[in-house]
Coordinates of C-alpha atoms and ligand atoms in Angstrom, one line a residue:
M1 CA -33.8 51.7 -15.0
Q2 CA -33.5 49.7 -11.8
W3 CA -30.7 51.9 -10.4
R4 CA -32.7 55.0 -11.0
R5 CA -35.6 53.7 -8.9
G6 CA -33.1 52.7 -6.2
L7 CA -31.6 56.2 -6.3
A8 CA -35.1 57.8 -6.1
I9 CA -36.0 55.6 -3.1
G10 CA -32.7 56.4 -1.5
V11 CA -33.2 60.2 -1.9
L12 CA -36.7 60.0 -0.6
S13 CA -35.7 58.0 2.4
L14 CA -33.0 60.5 3.2
A15 CA -35.5 63.4 2.9
F16 CA -37.9 61.5 5.1
L17 CA -35.2 60.9 7.7
A18 CA -34.1 64.5 7.6
G19 CA -37.8 65.5 8.1
C20 CA -38.1 63.3 11.1
E21 CA -35.0 64.7 12.5
T22 CA -36.2 68.3 12.2
T23 CA -39.6 67.5 13.6
G24 CA -38.1 65.5 16.3
D25 CA -35.8 68.3 17.4
K26 CA -38.7 70.8 17.4
M27 CA -40.8 68.4 19.5
A28 CA -38.0 67.9 21.9
M29 CA -37.4 71.7 22.3
K30 CA -41.1 72.3 22.9
D31 CA -41.3 69.5 25.5
K32 CA -38.2 70.6 27.3
S33 CA -38.5 72.2 30.7
L34 CA -37.3 75.8 31.1
Y35 CA -34.5 74.4 33.2
D36 CA -33.2 72.4 30.2
R37 CA -33.7 75.2 27.8
L38 CA -31.7 77.6 30.0
G39 CA -28.9 75.1 29.9
G40 CA -29.3 73.3 33.2
K41 CA -27.4 73.9 36.4
P42 CA -24.1 75.1 34.9
A43 CA -25.9 77.8 33.0
I44 CA -28.0 78.8 36.0
T45 CA -24.9 78.9 38.2
A46 CA -23.2 81.2 35.6
V47 CA -26.2 83.5 35.5
V48 CA -26.4 83.7 39.3
D49 CA -22.6 84.5 39.5
D50 CA -22.9 87.3 37.1
F51 CA -26.2 88.6 38.5
V52 CA -25.0 88.7 42.1
A53 CA -21.8 90.5 41.0
R54 CA -23.9 93.0 39.2
V55 CA -26.1 93.6 42.3
G56 CA -22.9 94.0 44.3
T57 CA -21.9 96.9 42.2
D58 CA -25.3 98.4 41.8
R59 CA -25.3 101.4 44.1
R60 CA -29.1 101.6 44.1
I61 CA -29.4 98.3 46.1
N62 CA -26.0 96.9 47.1
R63 CA -26.4 98.2 50.6
F64 CA -28.9 95.5 51.3
F65 CA -26.2 92.9 50.7
A66 CA -23.4 94.5 52.7
N67 CA -23.3 91.7 55.3
T68 CA -24.3 88.8 53.0
D69 CA -22.1 85.7 52.9
L70 CA -22.1 85.3 49.2
P71 CA -21.4 81.5 48.5
P72 CA -24.4 80.1 50.5
F73 CA -26.6 83.0 49.2
K74 CA -25.7 82.1 45.6
A75 CA -26.2 78.4 46.2
K76 CA -29.8 79.1 47.5
L77 CA -30.5 81.3 44.5
V78 CA -29.3 78.6 42.1
D79 CA -31.5 76.0 43.9
Q80 CA -34.5 78.3 43.8
I81 CA -34.2 79.1 40.1
C82 CA -33.4 75.5 39.3
E83 CA -36.5 74.3 41.1
A84 CA -38.7 77.1 39.8
S85 CA -37.7 76.3 36.2
G86 CA -38.6 72.6 36.5
G87 CA -35.1 71.3 37.3
P88 CA -34.2 68.6 39.7
C89 CA -33.1 70.8 42.7
K90 CA -34.9 71.4 45.9
Y91 CA -34.8 74.9 47.4
T92 CA -34.4 74.7 51.2
G93 CA -34.0 78.3 52.1
K94 CA -36.6 80.6 53.7
D95 CA -39.8 81.4 52.0
M96 CA -39.7 84.8 50.3
K97 CA -41.8 86.6 52.9
A98 CA -39.5 85.4 55.8
A99 CA -36.3 86.0 53.8
H100 CA -37.1 89.6 53.2
A101 CA -39.0 90.5 56.3
G102 CA -38.0 93.8 57.9
M103 CA -35.7 94.8 55.0
G104 CA -38.0 97.6 53.7
V105 CA -37.5 96.6 50.1
S106 CA -39.4 99.1 47.9
E107 CA -40.8 98.6 44.4
A108 CA -37.9 100.7 43.0
D109 CA -35.4 98.3 44.8
F110 CA -37.2 95.3 43.3
N111 CA -37.2 96.8 39.8
A112 CA -33.5 97.6 40.1
L113 CA -32.8 94.0 41.0
V114 CA -34.9 92.7 38.1
E115 CA -33.0 95.2 35.8
D116 CA -29.7 93.6 36.9
L117 CA -31.1 90.1 36.2
V118 CA -32.2 91.2 32.7
A119 CA -28.8 92.6 32.0
T120 CA -27.2 89.3 32.9
L121 CA -29.7 87.3 30.9
D122 CA -29.0 89.6 27.9
K123 CA -25.3 89.2 28.4
F124 CA -25.7 85.4 28.2
K125 CA -28.1 85.8 25.2
V126 CA -30.9 84.0 26.8
P127 CA -33.7 84.1 24.2
E128 CA -36.8 86.4 24.8
K129 CA -39.1 83.4 25.4
E130 CA -36.9 81.8 28.1
K131 CA -36.2 85.3 29.6
G132 CA -40.0 85.9 29.8
E133 CA -40.7 82.6 31.4
L134 CA -38.0 83.0 34.0
L135 CA -39.1 86.6 34.9
G136 CA -42.7 85.3 34.9
A137 CA -41.8 82.7 37.5
L138 CA -40.1 85.3 39.7
G139 CA -42.7 88.1 39.3
P140 CA -45.3 86.7 41.6
M141 CA -42.7 86.7 44.5
K142 CA -42.8 90.5 44.4
K143 CA -45.8 90.7 46.8
D144 CA -43.9 88.9 49.5
I145 CA -40.6 90.8 49.0
V146 CA -41.7 94.4 48.6
T147 CA -42.8 95.8 52.0
K148 CA -42.2 99.5 51.6
Ligands
HEM201 C1 -37.7 88.0 42.6 C2 -36.8 88.6 43.3 C3 -36.0 88.0 44.4 C4 -35.7 86.7 44.7 C5 -36.0 85.5 43.8 C6 -34.9 86.7 45.9 C7 -34.4 85.5 46.5 C8 -33.8 85.4 47.7 C9 -33.3 84.2 48.3 C10 -33.5 82.8 47.8 C11 -32.7 84.6 49.5 C12 -32.1 83.6 50.5 C13 -33.1 83.2 51.6 C14 -32.4 82.4 52.7 O1 -31.3 82.9 53.2 O2 -33.0 81.4 53.1 C15 -32.8 86.0 49.6 C16 -32.3 86.8 50.6 C17 -32.1 88.1 50.5 N1 -32.6 89.0 49.6 FE1 -33.7 88.4 48.0 N2 -34.8 87.9 46.4 C18 -35.4 88.8 45.5 C19 -35.5 90.2 45.6 C20 -34.7 90.9 46.5 C21 -34.6 92.3 46.5 C22 -35.4 93.3 45.5 C23 -33.8 92.7 47.5 C24 -33.3 94.0 47.9 C25 -33.0 95.0 47.0 C26 -33.3 91.5 48.1 C27 -32.5 91.4 49.2 C28 -32.2 90.2 49.9 C29 -31.3 90.2 51.0 C30 -30.6 91.4 51.6 C31 -31.3 88.9 51.4 C32 -30.5 88.3 52.6 C33 -29.1 87.9 52.2 C34 -28.3 87.4 53.3 O3 -28.4 86.2 53.7 O4 -27.5 88.2 53.9 N3 -34.0 90.4 47.5 N4 -33.4 86.5 48.5

């Protein structure tokens, strides 16, 4: 009978360990910053690349970016999203009011840009929760960007 008891304890220990593992993972996910859940800087860089390319072909708004030097602009966007999502970066660009002053960005322009961002996030299969959190972090900037 001794071996049976040993086996039962073994099975129970395994089940316990597996339980810890699952709970541990869930805890870790819950405590992770949006930055980590998005996949860190490589994922944010990929998102910005795709998003900026999309904006560049979006005839509703690409005129705004006709003279933009893309590499430094993309680097600023990456830093901004990285910082806004709780990552280790520091955004050193202009504040949103100064950056968009005098451009005459309308609400329709703003919505078009958000639509392009959503298309990118969907392409990368960013889950609804993370997508909502990211858009929620950018939404409040609208009042400083839309001036028309
Ligand atoms: C939440 C939405 C937006 C965010 C987070 C955002 C972010 C930024 C950032 C970080 C910069 C760089 C600032 C700097 O150079 O220091 C910038 C510049 C700019 N943004 Fe936005 N922006 C948003 C919406 C828009 C919209 C709706 C438009 C027009 C449709 C727009 C057009 C521009 C243009 C033309 C520049 C200047 C790019 C250049 O350097 O040539 N932005 N934006």
